[in-house]
CSV table of N, CA, C and O in Angstrom, one decimal:
chain,number,residue,atom,x,y,z
A,248,UNK,N,108.9,-23.6,60.4
A,248,UNK,CA,110.3,-24.5,60.1
A,248,UNK,C,110.2,-23.8,59.1
A,248,UNK,O,110.2,-23.1,58.0
A,249,UNK,N,112.3,-23.0,58.8
A,249,UNK,CA,112.5,-21.9,58.3
A,249,UNK,C,113.8,-22.9,57.7
A,249,UNK,O,114.1,-24.5,57.8
A,250,UNK,N,114.0,-22.8,56.2
A,250,UNK,CA,115.0,-23.0,55.5
A,250,UNK,C,116.6,-21.8,56.0
A,250,UNK,O,116.9,-20.9,55.5
A,251,UNK,N,117.3,-22.4,56.2
A,251,UNK,CA,118.7,-21.7,55.8
A,251,UNK,C,119.3,-21.2,54.8
A,251,UNK,O,119.5,-22.4,54.5
A,252,UNK,N,119.2,-19.8,54.5
A,252,UNK,CA,119.9,-19.3,53.6
A,252,UNK,C,121.3,-18.7,53.6
A,252,UNK,O,120.8,-17.7,54.2
A,253,UNK,N,122.1,-19.0,52.4
A,253,UNK,CA,123.4,-18.1,52.2
A,253,UNK,C,124.0,-18.1,51.2
A,253,UNK,O,124.1,-19.5,50.7
A,254,UNK,N,124.2,-17.1,51.2
A,254,UNK,CA,124.6,-16.9,49.6
A,254,UNK,C,126.1,-16.3,49.8
A,254,UNK,O,126.2,-15.1,50.7
A,255,UNK,N,127.2,-16.4,49.5
A,255,UNK,CA,128.3,-16.3,49.0
A,255,UNK,C,129.3,-15.9,48.2
A,255,UNK,O,128.7,-17.0,46.8
A,256,UNK,N,130.2,-15.0,47.7
A,256,UNK,CA,131.0,-14.9,46.9
A,256,UNK,C,131.9,-15.0,47.4
A,256,UNK,O,132.3,-15.1,48.1
A,257,UNK,N,133.5,-15.1,46.1
A,257,UNK,CA,134.5,-15.0,46.2
A,257,UNK,C,135.0,-14.5,47.5
A,257,UNK,O,136.2,-14.0,48.2
A,258,UNK,N,134.5,-13.4,47.6
A,258,UNK,CA,134.5,-11.0,48.5
A,258,UNK,C,133.7,-11.4,49.4
A,258,UNK,O,134.8,-11.1,50.7
A,259,UNK,N,133.1,-11.9,49.8
A,259,UNK,CA,131.8,-12.0,50.5
A,259,UNK,C,131.1,-12.5,51.6
A,259,UNK,O,130.5,-13.2,49.9
A,260,UNK,N,130.5,-12.3,52.7
A,260,UNK,CA,128.7,-13.3,52.5
A,260,UNK,C,128.1,-12.5,52.0
A,260,UNK,O,128.0,-11.8,52.8
A,261,UNK,N,127.1,-12.6,51.3
A,261,UNK,CA,126.1,-11.3,50.5
A,261,UNK,C,124.6,-11.8,51.4
A,261,UNK,O,124.2,-10.7,52.3
A,262,UNK,N,124.6,-13.1,51.9
A,262,UNK,CA,122.8,-12.7,52.9
A,262,UNK,C,123.5,-14.6,54.4
A,262,UNK,O,123.8,-14.9,53.3
A,263,UNK,N,122.8,-14.3,54.3
A,263,UNK,CA,122.2,-15.1,55.4
A,263,UNK,C,121.4,-14.8,56.3
A,263,UNK,O,121.6,-14.1,57.9
A,264,UNK,N,120.2,-16.4,56.1
A,264,UNK,CA,119.1,-15.1,56.6
A,264,UNK,C,118.1,-16.8,56.8
A,264,UNK,O,118.4,-17.6,56.3
A,265,UNK,N,117.3,-17.1,57.5
A,265,UNK,CA,116.0,-18.0,57.9
A,265,UNK,C,114.3,-17.5,56.6
A,265,UNK,O,114.7,-16.6,57.1
A,266,UNK,N,114.9,-18.3,55.9
A,266,UNK,CA,113.4,-18.4,54.7
A,266,UNK,C,112.6,-19.0,53.9
A,266,UNK,O,112.8,-20.7,55.3
A,267,UNK,N,111.6,-19.0,53.8
A,267,UNK,CA,110.5,-20.1,53.1
A,267,UNK,C,110.9,-20.9,52.5
A,267,UNK,O,110.7,-22.7,52.4
A,268,UNK,N,111.3,-20.7,51.2
A,268,UNK,CA,111.7,-21.4,50.4
A,268,UNK,C,112.7,-20.4,49.3
A,268,UNK,O,112.6,-19.7,49.5
A,269,UNK,N,113.7,-21.2,48.2
A,269,UNK,CA,114.9,-20.3,47.6
A,269,UNK,C,114.6,-21.5,46.6
A,269,UNK,O,114.6,-22.3,46.5
A,270,UNK,N,114.3,-20.6,44.9
A,270,UNK,CA,114.2,-21.0,44.0
A,270,UNK,C,116.0,-20.7,43.0
A,270,UNK,O,116.2,-19.3,43.3
A,271,UNK,N,116.4,-21.8,42.5
A,271,UNK,CA,118.1,-21.3,41.9
A,271,UNK,C,118.3,-22.0,40.8
A,271,UNK,O,117.3,-23.1,40.4
A,272,UNK,N,118.5,-20.8,39.9
A,272,UNK,CA,119.3,-21.2,38.2
A,272,UNK,C,119.8,-23.1,38.3
A,272,UNK,O,121.3,-21.6,37.9
A,273,UNK,N,119.6,-23.8,38.8
A,273,UNK,CA,120.4,-25.0,38.5
A,273,UNK,C,121.0,-25.5,36.3
A,273,UNK,O,119.9,-24.3,36.0
A,274,UNK,N,122.4,-25.6,36.3
A,274,UNK,CA,122.6,-25.8,35.2
A,274,UNK,C,122.1,-26.9,34.5
A,274,UNK,O,121.7,-26.0,33.0
A,275,UNK,N,120.8,-27.8,34.6
A,275,UNK,CA,120.0,-28.8,34.1
A,275,UNK,C,118.7,-28.3,34.5
A,275,UNK,O,117.4,-29.3,34.3
A,276,UNK,N,118.4,-27.1,34.6
A,276,UNK,CA,117.0,-26.1,35.6
A,276,UNK,C,116.9,-26.0,36.8
A,276,UNK,O,117.8,-26.2,37.7
A,277,UNK,N,115.6,-24.9,36.9
A,277,UNK,CA,115.4,-24.2,38.0
A,277,UNK,C,114.6,-25.1,39.3
A,277,UNK,O,114.2,-26.4,38.9
A,278,UNK,N,115.6,-25.3,40.5
A,278,UNK,CA,115.2,-26.4,41.6
A,278,UNK,C,114.8,-25.5,43.0
A,278,UNK,O,115.0,-23.9,42.9
A,279,UNK,N,113.7,-25.5,43.4
A,279,UNK,CA,113.3,-25.0,44.9
A,279,UNK,C,113.6,-26.0,45.9
A,279,UNK,O,114.0,-27.3,46.0
A,280,UNK,N,114.3,-24.8,47.0
A,280,UNK,CA,114.6,-26.2,48.2
A,280,UNK,C,113.8,-25.4,49.4
A,280,UNK,O,113.3,-24.1,49.2
A,281,UNK,N,113.5,-26.6,50.0
A,281,UNK,CA,112.8,-25.9,51.3
A,281,UNK,C,113.7,-26.9,52.5
A,281,UNK,O,114.2,-27.4,52.0
A,282,UNK,N,112.9,-26.5,53.3
A,282,UNK,CA,113.6,-26.7,55.1
A,282,UNK,C,113.0,-28.4,55.1
A,282,UNK,O,112.0,-28.4,54.3
A,283,UNK,N,114.1,-28.9,55.6
A,283,UNK,CA,114.0,-30.2,54.8
A,283,UNK,C,114.6,-31.2,53.6
A,283,UNK,O,114.4,-32.4,54.2
A,284,UNK,N,114.9,-30.9,52.6
A,284,UNK,CA,115.3,-31.2,51.5
A,284,UNK,C,116.0,-31.9,51.1
A,284,UNK,O,117.3,-31.9,52.5
A,285,UNK,N,116.5,-33.2,50.7
A,285,UNK,CA,117.7,-34.3,50.7
A,285,UNK,C,119.0,-33.9,50.2
A,285,UNK,O,119.0,-32.8,49.6
A,286,UNK,N,119.8,-33.7,50.6
A,286,UNK,CA,121.0,-33.2,49.9
A,286,UNK,C,121.5,-33.5,48.9
A,286,UNK,O,121.5,-34.7,48.6
A,287,UNK,N,121.9,-32.1,48.6
A,287,UNK,CA,123.0,-32.6,46.7
A,287,UNK,C,123.5,-31.4,46.0
A,287,UNK,O,123.3,-30.2,47.0
A,288,UNK,N,124.2,-31.5,45.5
A,288,UNK,CA,125.1,-30.2,44.9
A,288,UNK,C,124.5,-30.3,43.4
A,288,UNK,O,124.4,-31.4,43.2
A,289,UNK,N,124.6,-28.9,43.2
A,289,UNK,CA,124.4,-28.8,42.0
A,289,UNK,C,125.1,-27.7,41.0
A,289,UNK,O,125.5,-26.5,42.4
A,290,UNK,N,125.8,-27.4,40.1
A,290,UNK,CA,126.2,-25.9,39.2
A,290,UNK,C,124.9,-25.4,39.0
A,290,UNK,O,123.5,-25.6,39.0
A,291,UNK,N,125.6,-24.2,38.8
A,291,UNK,CA,124.6,-22.7,38.8
A,291,UNK,C,124.1,-22.2,37.7
A,291,UNK,O,126.4,-22.0,36.9
A,292,UNK,N,123.5,-21.7,36.7
A,292,UNK,CA,123.9,-20.5,35.2
A,292,UNK,C,123.6,-19.6,36.2
A,292,UNK,O,122.9,-19.0,36.7
A,293,UNK,N,124.1,-18.6,34.8
A,293,UNK,CA,123.6,-16.9,35.4
A,293,UNK,C,122.1,-17.5,35.1
A,293,UNK,O,121.1,-17.8,33.6
A,294,UNK,N,121.4,-16.4,36.4
A,294,UNK,CA,120.5,-16.2,36.5
A,294,UNK,C,119.7,-15.6,38.0
A,294,UNK,O,120.6,-15.4,38.6
A,295,UNK,N,118.4,-15.7,38.2
A,295,UNK,CA,118.0,-15.2,39.6
A,295,UNK,C,117.5,-16.4,40.3
A,295,UNK,O,117.5,-17.2,40.1
A,296,UNK,N,118.0,-15.9,41.3
A,296,UNK,CA,117.4,-17.0,42.9
A,296,UNK,C,116.5,-16.2,43.3
A,296,UNK,O,117.0,-14.6,43.2
A,297,UNK,N,115.2,-17.0,43.4
A,297,UNK,CA,113.9,-16.6,44.2
A,297,UNK,C,114.5,-16.7,45.2
A,297,UNK,O,114.3,-18.0,45.4
A,298,UNK,N,114.1,-15.6,46.3
A,298,UNK,CA,114.3,-15.9,47.9
A,298,UNK,C,112.9,-15.3,48.2
A,298,UNK,O,111.7,-14.3,48.5
A,299,UNK,N,112.1,-16.2,48.7
A,299,UNK,CA,110.6,-16.8,49.3
A,299,UNK,C,110.4,-16.0,51.1
A,299,UNK,O,111.0,-17.3,51.6
A,300,UNK,N,110.6,-15.2,51.3
A,300,UNK,CA,111.0,-14.9,52.5
A,300,UNK,C,109.7,-15.9,53.4
A,300,UNK,O,109.9,-16.4,55.1
A,301,UNK,N,108.4,-15.5,53.2
A,301,UNK,CA,107.3,-16.7,54.0
A,301,UNK,C,106.4,-17.6,53.0
A,301,UNK,O,107.2,-16.9,51.2
A,302,UNK,N,105.3,-18.0,53.1
A,302,UNK,CA,104.8,-19.3,52.2
A,302,UNK,C,104.2,-18.0,50.8
A,302,UNK,O,104.4,-18.3,50.1
A,303,UNK,N,103.5,-17.2,51.3
A,303,UNK,CA,102.8,-16.4,50.1
A,303,UNK,C,103.0,-15.4,49.7
A,303,UNK,O,102.8,-14.9,49.8
A,304,UNK,N,104.7,-15.2,50.1
A,304,UNK,CA,105.6,-13.9,49.8
A,304,UNK,C,105.6,-13.5,48.5
A,304,UNK,O,106.0,-14.7,47.6
A,305,UNK,N,105.8,-13.0,48.0
A,305,UNK,CA,106.0,-12.2,46.6
A,305,UNK,C,108.3,-12.3,46.9
A,305,UNK,O,108.4,-12.2,47.4
A,306,UNK,N,108.7,-13.5,45.5
A,306,UNK,CA,110.0,-13.0,45.8
A,306,UNK,C,111.1,-12.2,45.4
A,306,UNK,O,110.2,-11.5,44.7
A,307,UNK,N,111.7,-12.3,46.5
A,307,UNK,CA,112.8,-11.7,46.0
A,307,UNK,C,113.9,-12.0,45.3
A,307,UNK,O,114.6,-13.1,45.1
A,308,UNK,N,114.2,-11.4,44.3
A,308,UNK,CA,115.4,-12.2,43.2
A,308,UNK,C,117.4,-11.2,43.5
A,308,UNK,O,116.7,-10.2,43.2
A,309,UNK,N,117.6,-11.9,43.1
A,309,UNK,CA,119.2,-11.6,43.5
A,309,UNK,C,120.0,-12.3,41.8
A,309,UNK,O,120.1,-13.7,42.0
A,310,UNK,N,120.3,-11.5,40.7
A,310,UNK,CA,121.0,-11.5,40.0
A,310,UNK,C,122.6,-12.7,40.1
A,310,UNK,O,122.9,-12.5,41.0
A,311,UNK,N,122.9,-13.2,40.0
A,311,UNK,CA,123.7,-14.7,40.3
A,311,UNK,C,124.9,-15.2,38.7
A,311,UNK,O,123.6,-15.2,37.7
A,312,UNK,N,125.8,-15.5,38.8
A,312,UNK,CA,126.0,-15.1,37.4
A,312,UNK,C,127.4,-16.6,38.1
A,312,UNK,O,128.6,-16.4,39.2
A,313,UNK,N,126.9,-17.8,37.7
A,313,UNK,CA,128.5,-18.5,37.8
A,313,UNK,C,127.8,-19.7,39.0
A,313,UNK,O,127.8,-18.5,40.1
A,314,UNK,N,128.4,-20.5,39.5
A,314,UNK,CA,129.1,-20.9,40.4
A,314,UNK,C,128.2,-22.5,41.1
A,314,UNK,O,127.9,-22.9,40.5
A,315,UNK,N,128.1,-22.3,42.8
A,315,UNK,CA,127.4,-23.6,42.7
A,315,UNK,C,126.8,-24.1,44.1
A,315,UNK,O,126.8,-22.6,44.4
A,316,UNK,N,125.7,-24.7,44.0
A,316,UNK,CA,124.3,-24.9,45.4
A,316,UNK,C,124.8,-26.9,45.6
A,316,UNK,O,125.0,-27.0,45.6
A,317,UNK,N,124.6,-25.8,47.7
A,317,UNK,CA,125.0,-27.2,48.4
A,317,UNK,C,123.8,-26.8,49.1
A,317,UNK,O,123.6,-26.5,49.7
A,318,UNK,N,122.8,-28.3,48.9
A,318,UNK,CA,121.9,-28.3,50.2
A,318,UNK,C,123.0,-29.2,50.9
A,318,UNK,O,122.9,-30.6,50.7
A,319,UNK,N,122.4,-29.3,52.3
A,319,UNK,CA,122.8,-29.8,53.4
A,319,UNK,C,121.7,-29.8,54.6
A,319,UNK,O,121.4,-29.5,54.7
A,320,UNK,N,122.7,-30.4,55.4
A,320,UNK,CA,122.1,-30.9,56.7
A,320,UNK,C,121.8,-29.2,57.8
A,320,UNK,O,120.6,-28.6,57.9
A,321,UNK,N,122.8,-28.2,56.9
A,321,UNK,CA,122.8,-26.1,57.6
A,321,UNK,C,121.4,-25.8,56.5
A,321,UNK,O,121.8,-24.5,57.1
A,322,UNK,N,120.9,-26.4,55.4
A,322,UNK,CA,120.1,-25.8,54.4
A,322,UNK,C,120.9,-25.3,53.5
A,322,UNK,O,121.3,-26.7,52.8
A,323,UNK,N,121.1,-24.1,53.1
A,323,UNK,CA,121.5,-24.2,51.4
A,323,UNK,C,122.5,-22.9,51.6
A,323,UNK,O,121.7,-22.2,52.1
A,324,UNK,N,123.2,-23.5,50.6
A,324,UNK,CA,124.4,-22.5,50.7
A,324,UNK,C,124.1,-22.0,49.4
A,324,UNK,O,125.1,-22.8,48.2
A,325,UNK,N,124.8,-21.0,48.2
A,325,UNK,CA,124.9,-21.0,47.0
A,325,UNK,C,126.3,-19.9,47.1
A,325,UNK,O,126.1,-18.7,47.6
A,326,UNK,N,126.8,-20.5,46.2
A,326,UNK,CA,128.7,-20.2,46.1
A,326,UNK,C,128.4,-19.2,44.8
A,326,UNK,O,129.0,-20.0,43.7
A,327,UNK,N,128.1,-18.0,45.2
A,327,UNK,CA,127.7,-17.6,43.2
A,327,UNK,C,129.2,-16.8,42.8
A,327,UNK,O,129.8,-16.2,43.4
A,328,UNK,N,129.4,-17.1,41.0
A,328,UNK,CA,131.5,-16.5,41.1
A,328,UNK,C,131.7,-14.6,41.1
A,328,UNK,O,131.4,-14.3,41.5
A,329,UNK,N,129.5,-14.9,41.2
A,329,UNK,CA,129.8,-12.9,41.5
A,329,UNK,C,127.5,-12.6,41.3
A,329,UNK,O,127.1,-13.3,40.4
A,330,UNK,N,127.6,-11.5,41.9
A,330,UNK,CA,126.4,-10.9,42.5
A,330,UNK,C,126.0,-9.4,42.0
A,330,UNK,O,127.0,-9.0,42.2
A,331,UNK,N,124.8,-9.7,40.7
A,331,UNK,CA,125.1,-8.5,41.1
A,331,UNK,C,124.2,-7.3,42.0
A,331,UNK,O,123.1,-8.1,42.4
A,332,UNK,N,124.1,-5.9,41.8
A,332,UNK,CA,124.2,-4.9,42.7
A,332,UNK,C,124.3,-5.4,43.9
A,332,UNK,O,124.3,-5.4,44.7
């Protein structure tokens, strides 16, 4: 089972892929999302989104600034104001 992850900025779709887990820098603290997570929304703070492609993989870090994260039936969408790199 995989989690569908999308990372979007106002300018473009940065990522759209199936992954094992994503850790998001929420404004109230970091949270991890796996496939089947309960739906919710959160604002995000500046920091690193950590993308785990497989269960035992080292995370890939993507620096983001501001925005929202939404977990729904279609997976996790991070709407970032800016993505570094």
